[in-house]
Coordinates of C-alpha atoms in Angstrom, one line a residue:
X1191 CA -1.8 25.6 -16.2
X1192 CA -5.0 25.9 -14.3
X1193 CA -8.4 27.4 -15.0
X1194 CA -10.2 28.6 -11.7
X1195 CA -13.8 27.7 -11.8
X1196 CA -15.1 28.9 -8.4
X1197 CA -14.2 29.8 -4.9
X1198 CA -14.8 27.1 -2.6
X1199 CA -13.2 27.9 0.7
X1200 CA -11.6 31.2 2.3
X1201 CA -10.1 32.0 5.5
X1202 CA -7.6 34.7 7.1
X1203 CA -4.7 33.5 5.4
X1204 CA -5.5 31.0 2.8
X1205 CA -8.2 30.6 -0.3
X1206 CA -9.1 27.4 -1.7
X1207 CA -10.4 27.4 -5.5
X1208 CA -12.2 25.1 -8.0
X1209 CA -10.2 24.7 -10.7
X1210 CA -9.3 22.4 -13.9
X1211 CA -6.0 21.6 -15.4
X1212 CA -6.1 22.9 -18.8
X1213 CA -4.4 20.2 -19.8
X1214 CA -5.3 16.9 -18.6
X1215 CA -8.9 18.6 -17.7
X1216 CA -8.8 17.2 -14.6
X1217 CA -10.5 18.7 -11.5
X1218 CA -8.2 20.5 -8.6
X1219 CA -8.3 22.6 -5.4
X1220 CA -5.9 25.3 -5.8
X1221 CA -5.3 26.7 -2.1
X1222 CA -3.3 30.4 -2.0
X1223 CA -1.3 30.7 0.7
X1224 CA 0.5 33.7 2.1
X1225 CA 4.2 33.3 2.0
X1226 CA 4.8 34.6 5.5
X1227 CA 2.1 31.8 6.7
X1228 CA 4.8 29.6 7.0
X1229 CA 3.1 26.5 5.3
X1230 CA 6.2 25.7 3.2
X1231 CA 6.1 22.6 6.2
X1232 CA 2.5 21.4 5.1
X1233 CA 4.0 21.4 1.1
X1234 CA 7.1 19.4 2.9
X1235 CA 4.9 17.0 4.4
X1236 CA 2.8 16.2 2.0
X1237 CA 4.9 15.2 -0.4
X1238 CA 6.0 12.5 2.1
X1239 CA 2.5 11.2 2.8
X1240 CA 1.0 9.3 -0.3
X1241 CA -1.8 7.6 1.1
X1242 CA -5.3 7.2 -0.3
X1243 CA -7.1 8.1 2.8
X1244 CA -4.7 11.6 2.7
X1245 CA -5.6 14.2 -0.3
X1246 CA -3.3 13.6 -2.7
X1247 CA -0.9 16.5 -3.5
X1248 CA 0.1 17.9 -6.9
X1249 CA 2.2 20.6 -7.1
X1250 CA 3.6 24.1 -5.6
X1251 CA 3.5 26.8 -7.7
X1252 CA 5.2 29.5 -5.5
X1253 CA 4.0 33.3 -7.0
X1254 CA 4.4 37.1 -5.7
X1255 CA 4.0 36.7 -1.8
X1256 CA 1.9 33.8 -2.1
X1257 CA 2.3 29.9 -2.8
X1258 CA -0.6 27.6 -4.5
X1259 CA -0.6 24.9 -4.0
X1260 CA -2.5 22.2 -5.9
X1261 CA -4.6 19.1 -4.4
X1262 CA -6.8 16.5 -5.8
X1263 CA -10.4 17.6 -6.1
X1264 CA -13.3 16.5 -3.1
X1265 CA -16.8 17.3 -3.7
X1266 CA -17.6 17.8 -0.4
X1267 CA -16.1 18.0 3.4
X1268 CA -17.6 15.5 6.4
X1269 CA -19.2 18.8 7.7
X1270 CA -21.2 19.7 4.7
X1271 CA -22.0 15.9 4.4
X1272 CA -23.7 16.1 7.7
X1273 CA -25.8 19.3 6.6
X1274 CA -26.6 17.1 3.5
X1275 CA -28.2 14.1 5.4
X1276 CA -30.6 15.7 7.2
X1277 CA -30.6 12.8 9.7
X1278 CA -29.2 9.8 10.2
X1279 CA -26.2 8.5 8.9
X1280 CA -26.0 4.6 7.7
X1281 CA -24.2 2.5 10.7
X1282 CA -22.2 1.2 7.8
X1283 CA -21.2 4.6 6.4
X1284 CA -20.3 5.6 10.4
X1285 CA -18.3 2.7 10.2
X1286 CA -16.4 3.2 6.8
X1287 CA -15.7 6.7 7.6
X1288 CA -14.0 5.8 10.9
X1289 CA -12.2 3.2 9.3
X1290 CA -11.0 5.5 6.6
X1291 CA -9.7 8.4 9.5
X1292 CA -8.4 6.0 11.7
X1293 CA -6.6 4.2 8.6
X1294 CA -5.2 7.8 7.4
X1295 CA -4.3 8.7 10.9
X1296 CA -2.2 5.2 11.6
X1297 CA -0.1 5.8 8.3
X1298 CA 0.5 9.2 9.5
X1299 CA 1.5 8.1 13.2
X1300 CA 3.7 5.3 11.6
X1301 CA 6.0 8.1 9.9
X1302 CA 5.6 10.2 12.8
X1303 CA 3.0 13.1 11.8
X1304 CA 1.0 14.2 14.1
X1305 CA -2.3 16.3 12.4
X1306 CA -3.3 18.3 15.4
X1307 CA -5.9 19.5 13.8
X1308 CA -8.8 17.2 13.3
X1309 CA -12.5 18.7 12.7
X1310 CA -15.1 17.5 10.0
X1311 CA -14.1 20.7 7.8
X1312 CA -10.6 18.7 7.3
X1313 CA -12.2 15.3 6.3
X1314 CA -12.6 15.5 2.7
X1315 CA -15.1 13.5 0.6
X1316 CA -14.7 12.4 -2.8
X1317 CA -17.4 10.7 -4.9
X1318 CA -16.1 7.0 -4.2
X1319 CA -16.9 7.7 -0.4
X1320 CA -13.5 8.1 0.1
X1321 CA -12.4 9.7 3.0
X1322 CA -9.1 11.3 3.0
X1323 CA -7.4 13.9 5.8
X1324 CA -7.0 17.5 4.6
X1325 CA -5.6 20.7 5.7
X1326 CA -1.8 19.5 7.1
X1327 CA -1.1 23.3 8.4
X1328 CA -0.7 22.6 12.4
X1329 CA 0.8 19.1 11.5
X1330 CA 4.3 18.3 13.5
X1331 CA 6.4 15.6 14.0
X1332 CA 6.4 14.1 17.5
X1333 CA 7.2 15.8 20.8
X1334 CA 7.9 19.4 19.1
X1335 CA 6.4 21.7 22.1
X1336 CA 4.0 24.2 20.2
X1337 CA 0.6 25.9 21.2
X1338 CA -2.3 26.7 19.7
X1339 CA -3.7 22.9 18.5
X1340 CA -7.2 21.6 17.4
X1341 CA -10.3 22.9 17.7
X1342 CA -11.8 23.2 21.1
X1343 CA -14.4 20.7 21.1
X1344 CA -12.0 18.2 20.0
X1345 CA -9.2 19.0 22.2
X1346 CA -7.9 16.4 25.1
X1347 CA -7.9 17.0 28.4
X1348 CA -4.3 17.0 28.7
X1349 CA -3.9 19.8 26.1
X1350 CA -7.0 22.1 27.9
X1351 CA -4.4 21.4 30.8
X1352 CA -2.0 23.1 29.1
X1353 CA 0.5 20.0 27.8
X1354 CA 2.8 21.6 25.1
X1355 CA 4.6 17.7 24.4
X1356 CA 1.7 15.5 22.4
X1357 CA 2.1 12.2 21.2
X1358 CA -0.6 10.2 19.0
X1359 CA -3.4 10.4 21.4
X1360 CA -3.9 13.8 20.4
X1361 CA -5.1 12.6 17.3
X1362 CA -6.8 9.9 18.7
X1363 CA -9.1 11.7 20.9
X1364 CA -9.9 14.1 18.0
X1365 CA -11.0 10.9 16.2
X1366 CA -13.2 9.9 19.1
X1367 CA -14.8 13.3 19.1
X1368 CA -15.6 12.8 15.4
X1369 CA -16.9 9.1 15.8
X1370 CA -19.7 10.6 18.2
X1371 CA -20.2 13.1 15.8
X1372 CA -20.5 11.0 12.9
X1373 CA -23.3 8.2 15.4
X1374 CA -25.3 11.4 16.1
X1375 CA -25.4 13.0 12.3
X1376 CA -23.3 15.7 13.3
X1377 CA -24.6 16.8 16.7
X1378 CA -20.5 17.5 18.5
X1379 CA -20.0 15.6 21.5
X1380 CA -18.7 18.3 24.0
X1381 CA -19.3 21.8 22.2
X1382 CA -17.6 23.7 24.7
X1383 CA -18.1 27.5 25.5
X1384 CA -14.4 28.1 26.2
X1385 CA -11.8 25.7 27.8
X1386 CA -13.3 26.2 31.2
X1387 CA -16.5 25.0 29.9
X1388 CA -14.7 22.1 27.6
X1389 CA -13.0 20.7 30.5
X1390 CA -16.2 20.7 32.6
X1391 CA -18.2 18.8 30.1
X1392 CA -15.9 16.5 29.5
X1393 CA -15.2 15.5 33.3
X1394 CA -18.9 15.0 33.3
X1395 CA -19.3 13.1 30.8
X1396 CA -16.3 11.0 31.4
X1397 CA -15.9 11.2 35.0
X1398 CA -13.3 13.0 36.6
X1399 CA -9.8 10.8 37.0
X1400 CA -8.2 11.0 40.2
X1401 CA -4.6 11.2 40.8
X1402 CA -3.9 7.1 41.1
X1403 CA -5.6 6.9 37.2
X1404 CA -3.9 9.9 36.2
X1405 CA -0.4 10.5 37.8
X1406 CA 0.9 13.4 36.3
X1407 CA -2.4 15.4 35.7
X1408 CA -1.5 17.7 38.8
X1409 CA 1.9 18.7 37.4
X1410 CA -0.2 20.3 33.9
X1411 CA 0.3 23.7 33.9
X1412 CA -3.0 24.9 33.7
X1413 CA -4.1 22.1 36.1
X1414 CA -6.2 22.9 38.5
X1415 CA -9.1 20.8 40.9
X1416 CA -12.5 20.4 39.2
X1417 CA -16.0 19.5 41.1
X1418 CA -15.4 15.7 41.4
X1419 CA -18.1 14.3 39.2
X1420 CA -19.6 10.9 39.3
X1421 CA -17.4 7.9 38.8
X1422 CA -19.8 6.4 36.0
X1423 CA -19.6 7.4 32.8
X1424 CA -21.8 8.6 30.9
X1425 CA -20.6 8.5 27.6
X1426 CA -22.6 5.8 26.5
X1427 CA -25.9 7.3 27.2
X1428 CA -25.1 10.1 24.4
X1429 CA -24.5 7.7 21.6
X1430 CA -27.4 5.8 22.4
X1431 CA -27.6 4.1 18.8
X1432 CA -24.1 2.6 18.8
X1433 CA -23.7 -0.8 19.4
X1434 CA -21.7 -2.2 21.8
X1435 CA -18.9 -3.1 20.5
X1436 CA -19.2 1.1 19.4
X1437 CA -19.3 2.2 22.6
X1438 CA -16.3 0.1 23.9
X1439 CA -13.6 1.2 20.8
X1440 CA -15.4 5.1 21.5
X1441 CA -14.7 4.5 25.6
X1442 CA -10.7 3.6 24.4
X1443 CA -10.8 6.5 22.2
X1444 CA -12.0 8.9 25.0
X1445 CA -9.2 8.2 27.6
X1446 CA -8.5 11.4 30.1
X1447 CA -5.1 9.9 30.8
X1448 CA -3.6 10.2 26.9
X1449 CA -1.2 7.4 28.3
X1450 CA -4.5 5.2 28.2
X1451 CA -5.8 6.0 25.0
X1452 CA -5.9 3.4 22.1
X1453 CA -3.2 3.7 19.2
X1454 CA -4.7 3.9 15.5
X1455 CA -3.2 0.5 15.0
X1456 CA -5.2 -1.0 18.0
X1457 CA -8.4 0.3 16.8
X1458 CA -8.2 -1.3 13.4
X1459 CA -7.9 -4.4 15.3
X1460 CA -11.0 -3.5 17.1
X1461 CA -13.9 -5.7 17.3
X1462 CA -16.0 -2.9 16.2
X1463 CA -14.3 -3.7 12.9
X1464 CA -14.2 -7.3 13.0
X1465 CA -17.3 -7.9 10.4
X1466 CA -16.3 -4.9 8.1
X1467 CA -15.0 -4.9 4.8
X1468 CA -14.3 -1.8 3.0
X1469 CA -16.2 -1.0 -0.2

């Protein structure tokens, strides 16, 4: 059904191709995945989450070992758009793409998805400027303990702690990471050595929460006592071109105490957003 065109992506376990269907001629990614990968859950989940700011998916074609599946066709991801711009990014384009994630990431919460796994690899870009959340794999429905979750230098506090029960803010605080990311073309916020060094930067940046803002952060179990850095933030200081408005949604984004941190539905209703219109 399928013609492959060109290799576009390739990991451990999975290979992601160009491709076009011989048929309609339209463009695909055709991603081969080892049957004992366990990703028949991604194939499950996807067919349940038809959103435009989530790649649309096609079909399974299951083969010897292996299953392909098929997804709509992005040109690009949000990390190969950053080594594109060279610079800046557009305050409006920052903004769009946040609304977009954060859009894809409330539909998701509202059917009880968790992704897990946010990083600008996984934020797909299509010609329309259409963002759209890819790469389901680590995805789980709500309070499922399980280990080995997002990339270090988007992973919360609470998870560096050692939490195995997540709810939305894990998502959330990924998302934060990325909006940082996105205000300083691509520059991570907290690129962490190992979790050690993650959790260090980030109590410096953020300030480290005591037990009265943070009740059950002694009962983690990988807790233990870090230097106490100053109260004041200073997460403002490394976004220095985002407005203020920016900086407040990014501060609610960036909560230590995952109790604290703002739902996908509250940042919609953001000021931040208040003069935007989507394209």
């Amino acid at each position: 059904e399928y013609e492959k065109l060109e290799k576009i992506g390739e990991g451990t376990y999975r290979t992601v191709f160009k491709a076009e269907n011989r048929e309609t001629h339209e463009m695909v990614a055709l991603k081969w995945v080892r049957l004992d990968d366990n990703d028949e859950g991604e194939t499950c989940l996807l067919k349940e989450l038809k959103h435009k700011n989530i790649v649309r998916f096609h079909d399974v074609l299951h083969g010897n070992k292996k299953l392909t599946l098929v997804f709509e066709f992005c040109y690009q991801d949000l990390k190969k758009y950053f080594d594109s711009c060279n610079g800046d990014l557009d305050p409006e384009i920052v903004k769009s793409f946040l609304f977009q994630l954060v859009k894809g990431l409330g539909f998701c919460h509202s059917r009880n998805v968790l992704h897990r796994d946010l990083k600008p690899q996984n934020l797909l870009i299509n010609r329309n400027g259409e963002l759209k959340l890819a790469d389901f794999g680590l995805s789980r429905a709500f309070g499922i303990p399980i280990s080995g979750v997002v990339t270090l230098w988007n992973r919360p506090p609470d998870v560096l702690f050692g939490a195995k029960l997540y709810s939305t803010s894990i998502d959330m605080w990924s998302a934060g990471c990325i909006f940082a990311e996105l205000v300083n073309a691509g520059q991570p916020l907290c690129p962490g050595n190992d979790v050690d060094d993650q959790l260090k930067r980030i109590l410096w940046l953020l300030g480290a929460p005591t037990e009265e803002q943070w009740p059950s952060m002694p009962k983690l179990p990988d807790y233990k006592p870090y230097p106490m850095y100053p109260a004041t933030t200073f997460l403002v200081y490394v976004v220095p071109k985002l407005n203020a408005t920016g900086k407040d949604l990014l501060q609610n984004l960036l909560k230590c105490n995952p109790v604290q941190c703002i739902s996908a539905e509250e940042a919609l209703q953001h000021p931040y957003f208040s003069d935007f219109c989507l394209p």
